[in-house]
Amino acid sequence: MNCRERFLTTINRGLPDRPPLFASLTPQVAKKLSGHLGLPYEEPLDSLLSTRASHMNLLLHLGNDAVGTAAIAPKDATTITHPDGTITNEYGMVFKPKGLYNEFYSFPLYNAETEADIESYKFPDPFADGRYDDTDRKIALYKENYGVIGDLETSIFETSWYLTGLEKFMTDMMLQPPYFNRLLDKVMNMNLEVGKQLIRRGVDLLWAGDDFGAQGGMLISPEQFRQIFKPRIKYMLEEFRKVNPDIKIAWHTCGSVYPIIPDFIEIGLDILNPLQPLAKDMKPEVLKREFGKELMFFGGICVQELLPFGTPLKIKDEVKRIADILGKDGGYIIAPAHNIQDDTPVENILAFFEAVKEL
């Protein structure tokens, strides 16, 4: 099988020659690997979660079976770099690059209280000129030989708290002030249009998501998920399938989310990601046994201990073990449970890619 055949066979519930691979990297890791391999460094895309769609030539060289693409900042987007080093993006969020990631400094809807506050905020335009240039380019360049994953980034929960600040959002989720549900619906509809555009342009898999879990449990209660988010996610999945009934949809939600996996199955999700193996109740054996008939899986390779601190031999053994569990009878995209981080030695990263090719 070539890369595309392997990827399509898997997401259509067939049995591939081995699980297809899709890894992502922080920019620091991409720069380190590019130097090690003597390849030119590709600057990351300007998108909300750029890692899922950046450094694709490097990742294909290493062994990815699919490329990622995302809605990028449009050509006329106003991104301001301030004298103090902070940056204002097209959402009006103010952040500062700090270490591996960005630290938020202020939020455009921090003072929102009424529906009028939401109506007066200018949300990014899903149809802005240049928004899908990366998608069109990658489909033309890669789709003949590779799978194409359209990344919807954050869908409802995370984009909303990026706009209000996490503390305010979590408090208001309990108090339900007048602005709250209007904000969720505006964010949902904005990202719904982005997802539809990615599907129309021809992605094979739409990768949406929001993090509802932490290491030891959920960030919100299962009841809050079912009341506030589940109906909206169900609506999004239904709307995406109106564009293409055959589109496959993956949902990214980090951490311990075991209590709500049956809810995702109930609303028709195809693929669960990222299967953080050290999070509570997220053992691959349990997930496959309890949910493998209804769900496909995407992820599962530990970035907290295995990749940064394991030996190359241990990494190869664990990759085979996880693939044997989650990939039994197909339905598994093998991937790290998050971006490969900068604390991971080059030899361990190469061992991971080699291990997948040896399956």
Short mmCIF file of C-alpha atoms in Angstrom, two decimals:
data_model
loop_
_atom_site.label_atom_id
_atom_site.label_comp_id
_atom_site.label_asym_id
_atom_site.label_seq_id
_atom_site.Cartn_x
_atom_site.Cartn_y
_atom_site.Cartn_z
CA MET A 1 0.00 0.00 0.00
CA ASN A 2 1.11 3.56 -0.60
CA CYS A 3 0.48 6.27 2.02
CA ARG A 4 -2.88 7.38 0.66
CA GLU A 5 -4.21 3.86 0.26
CA ARG A 6 -3.13 3.03 3.80
CA PHE A 7 -4.79 6.15 5.22
CA LEU A 8 -8.08 5.77 3.33
CA THR A 9 -8.30 2.05 4.07
CA THR A 10 -7.96 2.79 7.78
CA ILE A 11 -10.51 5.61 8.08
CA ASN A 12 -12.99 3.51 6.09
CA ARG A 13 -12.67 0.63 8.57
CA GLY A 14 -10.56 -1.59 6.35
CA LEU A 15 -7.43 -3.47 7.34
CA PRO A 16 -4.22 -1.76 6.14
CA ASP A 17 -0.75 -3.28 5.87
CA ARG A 18 0.12 -1.25 8.98
CA PRO A 19 -1.49 1.68 10.83
CA PRO A 20 -1.01 4.99 9.00
CA LEU A 21 1.14 7.56 10.78
CA PHE A 22 0.46 11.22 11.49
CA ALA A 23 2.78 13.04 13.89
CA SER A 24 3.13 16.74 14.65
CA LEU A 25 6.05 18.75 16.03
CA THR A 26 6.66 21.91 17.98
CA PRO A 27 8.64 24.45 15.92
CA GLN A 28 11.66 23.89 18.15
CA VAL A 29 11.65 20.17 17.36
CA ALA A 30 11.13 20.83 13.65
CA LYS A 31 14.14 23.15 13.60
CA LYS A 32 16.29 20.61 15.47
CA LEU A 33 15.28 17.73 13.19
CA SER A 34 15.71 19.78 10.02
CA GLY A 35 19.26 20.63 11.05
CA HIS A 36 20.01 17.02 11.94
CA LEU A 37 18.71 15.75 8.61
CA GLY A 38 20.17 18.57 6.51
CA LEU A 39 16.73 19.75 5.37
CA PRO A 40 15.53 23.36 5.06
CA TYR A 41 13.49 24.55 8.03
CA GLU A 42 9.86 25.39 7.21
CA GLU A 43 8.41 28.27 9.23
CA PRO A 44 5.09 27.33 10.94
CA LEU A 45 1.83 28.49 9.44
CA ASP A 46 -0.07 31.44 10.86
CA SER A 47 -3.07 29.57 12.23
CA LEU A 48 -4.55 29.21 15.71
CA LEU A 49 -2.94 25.79 16.33
CA SER A 50 -0.31 25.82 13.62
CA THR A 51 1.59 22.69 14.68
CA ARG A 52 -1.03 20.36 13.21
CA ALA A 53 -0.55 21.79 9.72
CA SER A 54 3.11 22.90 9.71
CA HIS A 55 6.45 21.32 8.77
CA MET A 56 4.76 18.91 6.37
CA ASN A 57 7.72 18.32 4.04
CA LEU A 58 9.85 17.33 7.02
CA LEU A 59 7.14 15.06 8.39
CA LEU A 60 6.56 13.35 5.05
CA HIS A 61 10.31 12.78 4.82
CA LEU A 62 10.19 11.14 8.26
CA GLY A 63 7.22 8.93 7.38
CA ASN A 64 3.83 10.62 7.86
CA ASP A 65 1.11 9.05 5.72
CA ALA A 66 -1.02 12.21 5.62
CA VAL A 67 -0.61 15.97 5.50
CA GLY A 68 -2.41 18.41 7.76
CA THR A 69 -3.97 21.66 6.67
CA ALA A 70 -5.83 24.42 8.47
CA ALA A 71 -7.61 27.72 7.91
CA ILE A 72 -4.81 30.26 8.03
CA ALA A 73 -4.83 33.95 8.85
CA PRO A 74 -6.09 35.85 5.77
CA LYS A 75 -3.93 38.11 3.66
CA ASP A 76 -5.31 41.28 5.23
CA ALA A 77 -5.25 40.03 8.84
CA THR A 78 -4.11 42.62 11.35
CA THR A 79 -1.41 41.11 13.55
CA ILE A 80 0.33 43.68 15.72
CA THR A 81 3.64 43.20 17.48
CA HIS A 82 3.96 45.64 20.38
CA PRO A 83 7.17 47.17 21.82
CA ASP A 84 6.90 44.97 24.93
CA GLY A 85 7.01 41.81 22.78
CA THR A 86 3.31 41.01 23.06
CA ILE A 87 1.34 40.20 19.92
CA THR A 88 -2.29 40.90 19.05
CA ASN A 89 -3.72 38.38 16.59
CA GLU A 90 -6.79 38.58 14.34
CA TYR A 91 -9.04 37.49 17.22
CA GLY A 92 -7.87 40.42 19.35
CA MET A 93 -6.15 38.06 21.79
CA VAL A 94 -2.94 39.46 23.23
CA PHE A 95 -0.18 36.95 23.94
CA LYS A 96 3.58 36.73 24.27
CA PRO A 97 5.81 33.92 23.02
CA LYS A 98 7.29 32.29 26.13
CA GLY A 99 9.36 29.15 25.86
CA LEU A 100 7.63 26.49 23.79
CA TYR A 101 4.20 28.12 23.76
CA ASN A 102 2.43 31.46 24.07
CA GLU A 103 1.28 33.09 27.29
CA PHE A 104 -2.00 35.02 27.17
CA TYR A 105 -1.90 38.61 28.40
CA SER A 106 -5.44 39.84 27.72
CA PHE A 107 -8.70 38.67 26.20
CA PRO A 108 -11.01 40.69 23.93
CA LEU A 109 -14.23 39.53 25.66
CA TYR A 110 -12.97 39.55 29.24
CA ASN A 111 -15.63 42.12 30.20
CA ALA A 112 -18.50 40.59 28.22
CA GLU A 113 -21.80 40.41 30.11
CA THR A 114 -24.63 40.87 27.59
CA GLU A 115 -25.63 39.50 24.20
CA ALA A 116 -24.90 42.99 22.82
CA ASP A 117 -21.26 42.58 23.91
CA ILE A 118 -21.02 39.47 21.72
CA GLU A 119 -22.83 41.06 18.79
CA SER A 120 -20.45 44.03 18.81
CA TYR A 121 -17.33 41.84 18.72
CA LYS A 122 -15.93 41.27 15.22
CA PHE A 123 -15.33 37.55 14.85
CA PRO A 124 -12.79 36.37 12.24
CA ASP A 125 -14.39 35.92 8.83
CA PRO A 126 -14.46 32.23 7.78
CA PHE A 127 -14.61 33.33 4.14
CA ALA A 128 -11.77 35.88 4.23
CA ASP A 129 -9.51 36.05 1.19
CA GLY A 130 -6.61 33.63 1.50
CA ARG A 131 -8.10 31.67 4.41
CA TYR A 132 -7.85 28.34 2.54
CA ASP A 133 -4.77 28.94 0.41
CA ASP A 134 -2.85 26.34 2.40
CA THR A 135 -5.64 23.79 1.94
CA ASP A 136 -5.92 24.33 -1.81
CA ARG A 137 -2.13 24.14 -2.21
CA LYS A 138 -1.74 20.95 -0.19
CA ILE A 139 -4.64 19.18 -1.86
CA ALA A 140 -3.20 19.98 -5.28
CA LEU A 141 0.30 18.96 -4.23
CA TYR A 142 -0.24 15.94 -2.00
CA LYS A 143 -3.69 14.38 -2.31
CA GLU A 144 -2.74 11.97 -5.07
CA ASN A 145 -0.25 10.20 -2.80
CA TYR A 146 -1.17 11.08 0.81
CA GLY A 147 -4.21 11.42 3.04
CA VAL A 148 -5.33 14.98 3.77
CA ILE A 149 -6.46 15.98 7.27
CA GLY A 150 -8.35 19.25 7.63
CA ASP A 151 -7.70 20.67 11.09
CA LEU A 152 -10.58 22.65 12.58
CA GLU A 153 -8.41 23.49 15.59
CA THR A 154 -10.58 24.44 18.61
CA SER A 155 -14.31 24.22 17.98
CA ILE A 156 -16.39 25.64 20.86
CA PHE A 157 -14.99 25.39 24.39
CA GLU A 158 -11.40 26.44 23.84
CA THR A 159 -11.97 29.22 21.33
CA SER A 160 -14.57 30.67 23.70
CA TRP A 161 -12.25 30.79 26.68
CA TYR A 162 -9.44 32.15 24.51
CA LEU A 163 -11.76 35.13 24.02
CA THR A 164 -12.93 35.57 27.63
CA GLY A 165 -10.09 34.10 29.68
CA LEU A 166 -10.32 30.68 31.30
CA GLU A 167 -11.21 31.81 34.83
CA LYS A 168 -14.09 33.97 33.63
CA PHE A 169 -15.36 31.31 31.26
CA MET A 170 -15.33 28.52 33.84
CA THR A 171 -17.12 30.76 36.36
CA ASP A 172 -19.70 31.90 33.82
CA MET A 173 -20.33 28.32 32.76
CA MET A 174 -21.85 27.95 36.23
CA LEU A 175 -23.59 31.34 36.39
CA GLN A 176 -24.84 31.44 32.77
CA PRO A 177 -24.89 35.25 32.30
CA PRO A 178 -26.77 36.56 29.25
CA TYR A 179 -23.74 36.61 26.93
CA PHE A 180 -22.65 33.03 27.56
CA ASN A 181 -24.74 30.91 25.21
CA ARG A 182 -24.63 33.59 22.53
CA LEU A 183 -20.83 33.41 22.59
CA LEU A 184 -20.85 29.62 22.29
CA ASP A 185 -23.20 29.74 19.32
CA LYS A 186 -21.20 32.44 17.55
CA VAL A 187 -17.97 30.49 17.99
CA MET A 188 -19.66 27.25 16.93
CA ASN A 189 -21.11 28.80 13.78
CA MET A 190 -17.80 30.44 12.84
CA ASN A 191 -15.94 27.15 13.14
CA LEU A 192 -18.79 25.27 11.49
CA GLU A 193 -18.28 27.35 8.35
CA VAL A 194 -14.52 26.73 8.46
CA GLY A 195 -15.12 22.98 8.69
CA LYS A 196 -17.57 23.07 5.79
CA GLN A 197 -15.04 24.89 3.64
CA LEU A 198 -12.34 22.34 4.42
CA ILE A 199 -14.73 19.53 3.50
CA ARG A 200 -15.80 21.21 0.26
CA ARG A 201 -12.19 21.63 -0.75
CA GLY A 202 -11.63 17.90 -0.45
CA VAL A 203 -10.03 16.90 2.86
CA ASP A 204 -10.36 13.20 3.65
CA LEU A 205 -10.67 13.61 7.41
CA LEU A 206 -11.93 16.59 9.40
CA TRP A 207 -10.14 16.91 12.74
CA ALA A 208 -12.10 19.03 15.20
CA GLY A 209 -11.86 19.24 18.95
CA ASP A 210 -11.77 20.84 22.36
CA ASP A 211 -9.90 19.70 25.46
CA PHE A 212 -12.40 18.52 28.07
CA GLY A 213 -9.95 16.47 30.15
CA ALA A 214 -6.92 16.90 32.40
CA GLN A 215 -4.46 14.33 33.72
CA GLY A 216 -6.56 13.10 36.61
CA GLY A 217 -10.10 13.75 35.42
CA MET A 218 -12.36 16.02 33.43
CA LEU A 219 -12.04 19.81 33.36
CA ILE A 220 -15.81 20.07 33.50
CA SER A 221 -18.40 17.64 34.78
CA PRO A 222 -19.95 15.09 32.41
CA GLU A 223 -23.28 16.78 33.14
CA GLN A 224 -21.93 20.15 31.96
CA PHE A 225 -20.59 18.49 28.84
CA ARG A 226 -23.96 16.90 28.11
CA GLN A 227 -25.94 20.04 28.78
CA ILE A 228 -23.75 22.67 27.10
CA PHE A 229 -21.42 21.09 24.57
CA LYS A 230 -22.80 17.75 23.43
CA PRO A 231 -25.85 19.21 21.61
CA ARG A 232 -23.65 21.70 19.78
CA ILE A 233 -21.09 19.08 18.77
CA LYS A 234 -23.91 16.83 17.55
CA TYR A 235 -25.24 19.68 15.44
CA MET A 236 -21.78 20.31 13.95
CA LEU A 237 -21.32 16.66 13.02
CA GLU A 238 -24.73 16.60 11.35
CA GLU A 239 -24.01 19.78 9.40
CA PHE A 240 -20.62 18.52 8.24
CA ARG A 241 -22.23 15.36 6.89
CA LYS A 242 -24.75 17.42 4.94
CA VAL A 243 -21.79 18.75 2.96
CA ASN A 244 -20.31 15.27 2.46
CA PRO A 245 -22.13 12.26 3.94
CA ASP A 246 -18.94 10.21 3.68
CA ILE A 247 -16.64 12.61 5.52
CA LYS A 248 -14.84 11.04 8.47
CA ILE A 249 -14.61 13.16 11.61
CA ALA A 250 -12.03 12.94 14.41
CA TRP A 251 -12.42 14.76 17.71
CA HIS A 252 -9.40 15.86 19.74
CA THR A 253 -9.88 16.04 23.51
CA CYS A 254 -6.83 15.72 25.74
CA GLY A 255 -6.66 14.10 29.13
CA SER A 256 -9.04 11.86 31.01
CA VAL A 257 -12.38 11.86 29.16
CA TYR A 258 -13.52 8.28 29.75
CA PRO A 259 -16.95 9.27 31.17
CA ILE A 260 -18.02 11.06 27.97
CA ILE A 261 -16.71 8.63 25.35
CA PRO A 262 -20.14 6.94 25.12
CA ASP A 263 -21.62 10.40 24.45
CA PHE A 264 -19.30 10.88 21.49
CA ILE A 265 -20.33 7.48 20.16
CA GLU A 266 -24.00 8.35 20.60
CA ILE A 267 -23.73 11.50 18.47
CA GLY A 268 -21.89 9.71 15.68
CA LEU A 269 -18.20 10.47 16.09
CA ASP A 270 -15.88 8.35 13.93
CA ILE A 271 -12.44 8.77 15.53
CA LEU A 272 -11.25 9.72 19.02
CA ASN A 273 -7.95 11.55 19.54
CA PRO A 274 -5.39 11.86 21.21
CA LEU A 275 -5.72 8.97 23.73
CA GLN A 276 -3.35 10.36 26.38
CA PRO A 277 -2.11 7.03 27.82
CA LEU A 278 -1.00 8.29 31.25
CA ALA A 279 -4.27 10.11 31.93
CA LYS A 280 -6.74 8.46 34.30
CA ASP A 281 -8.81 5.63 32.75
CA MET A 282 -7.29 6.07 29.28
CA LYS A 283 -5.40 2.77 28.97
CA PRO A 284 -5.39 1.57 25.34
CA GLU A 285 -6.49 -1.94 26.31
CA VAL A 286 -9.60 -0.57 28.01
CA LEU A 287 -10.46 1.85 25.20
CA LYS A 288 -10.14 -0.81 22.52
CA ARG A 289 -12.09 -3.40 24.47
CA GLU A 290 -14.94 -1.13 25.48
CA PHE A 291 -15.25 1.21 22.51
CA GLY A 292 -13.35 -0.34 19.60
CA LYS A 293 -16.45 -1.62 17.80
CA GLU A 294 -17.96 1.88 17.58
CA LEU A 295 -14.91 4.15 17.47
CA MET A 296 -11.64 4.35 15.59
CA PHE A 297 -8.58 5.68 17.41
CA PHE A 298 -5.91 8.28 16.62
CA GLY A 299 -2.89 8.84 18.89
CA GLY A 300 -1.92 6.86 21.97
CA ILE A 301 1.90 7.16 21.94
CA CYS A 302 3.05 8.79 25.17
CA VAL A 303 4.82 12.17 24.92
CA GLN A 304 5.08 12.60 28.70
CA GLU A 305 7.44 9.73 29.53
CA LEU A 306 8.02 7.32 26.63
CA LEU A 307 9.29 9.60 23.88
CA PRO A 308 11.36 12.03 25.98
CA PHE A 309 12.78 9.56 28.51
CA GLY A 310 12.57 6.08 27.00
CA THR A 311 15.38 4.34 25.14
CA PRO A 312 15.05 3.82 21.38
CA LEU A 313 14.53 0.10 22.04
CA LYS A 314 11.79 0.75 24.59
CA ILE A 315 10.11 3.15 22.17
CA LYS A 316 10.12 0.52 19.42
CA ASP A 317 8.70 -2.12 21.76
CA GLU A 318 5.96 0.20 23.00
CA VAL A 319 5.00 1.37 19.51
CA LYS A 320 4.50 -2.26 18.51
CA ARG A 321 2.52 -2.99 21.67
CA ILE A 322 0.16 -0.03 21.20
CA ALA A 323 -0.27 -0.77 17.50
CA ASP A 324 -1.13 -4.39 18.27
CA ILE A 325 -3.80 -3.25 20.73
CA LEU A 326 -5.40 -0.25 19.04
CA GLY A 327 -4.71 -1.44 15.51
CA LYS A 328 -6.20 -4.92 15.91
CA ASP A 329 -8.62 -5.37 13.00
CA GLY A 330 -7.79 -1.86 11.74
CA GLY A 331 -9.25 1.50 12.69
CA TYR A 332 -6.11 3.11 14.13
CA ILE A 333 -4.01 6.11 13.08
CA ILE A 334 -0.76 5.87 15.01
CA ALA A 335 0.43 9.18 16.45
CA PRO A 336 1.98 10.77 19.50
CA ALA A 337 -0.64 11.90 22.01
CA HIS A 338 0.39 15.52 21.36
CA ASN A 339 3.07 17.42 19.48
CA ILE A 340 6.49 15.87 19.94
CA GLN A 341 8.13 18.19 22.47
CA ASP A 342 11.57 19.79 22.59
CA ASP A 343 12.66 17.60 25.54
CA THR A 344 12.65 14.58 23.20
CA PRO A 345 16.10 13.51 21.92
CA VAL A 346 16.57 13.28 18.17
CA GLU A 347 17.46 9.58 18.39
CA ASN A 348 14.16 8.89 20.15
CA ILE A 349 12.16 10.76 17.53
CA LEU A 350 13.86 8.83 14.74
CA ALA A 351 13.29 5.58 16.64
CA PHE A 352 9.57 6.33 16.78
CA PHE A 353 9.29 6.85 13.02
CA GLU A 354 11.44 3.79 12.35
CA ALA A 355 9.30 1.69 14.65
CA VAL A 356 6.13 2.55 12.75
CA LYS A 357 7.73 1.70 9.41
CA GLU A 358 8.81 -1.67 10.84
CA LEU A 359 5.28 -2.68 11.86
#
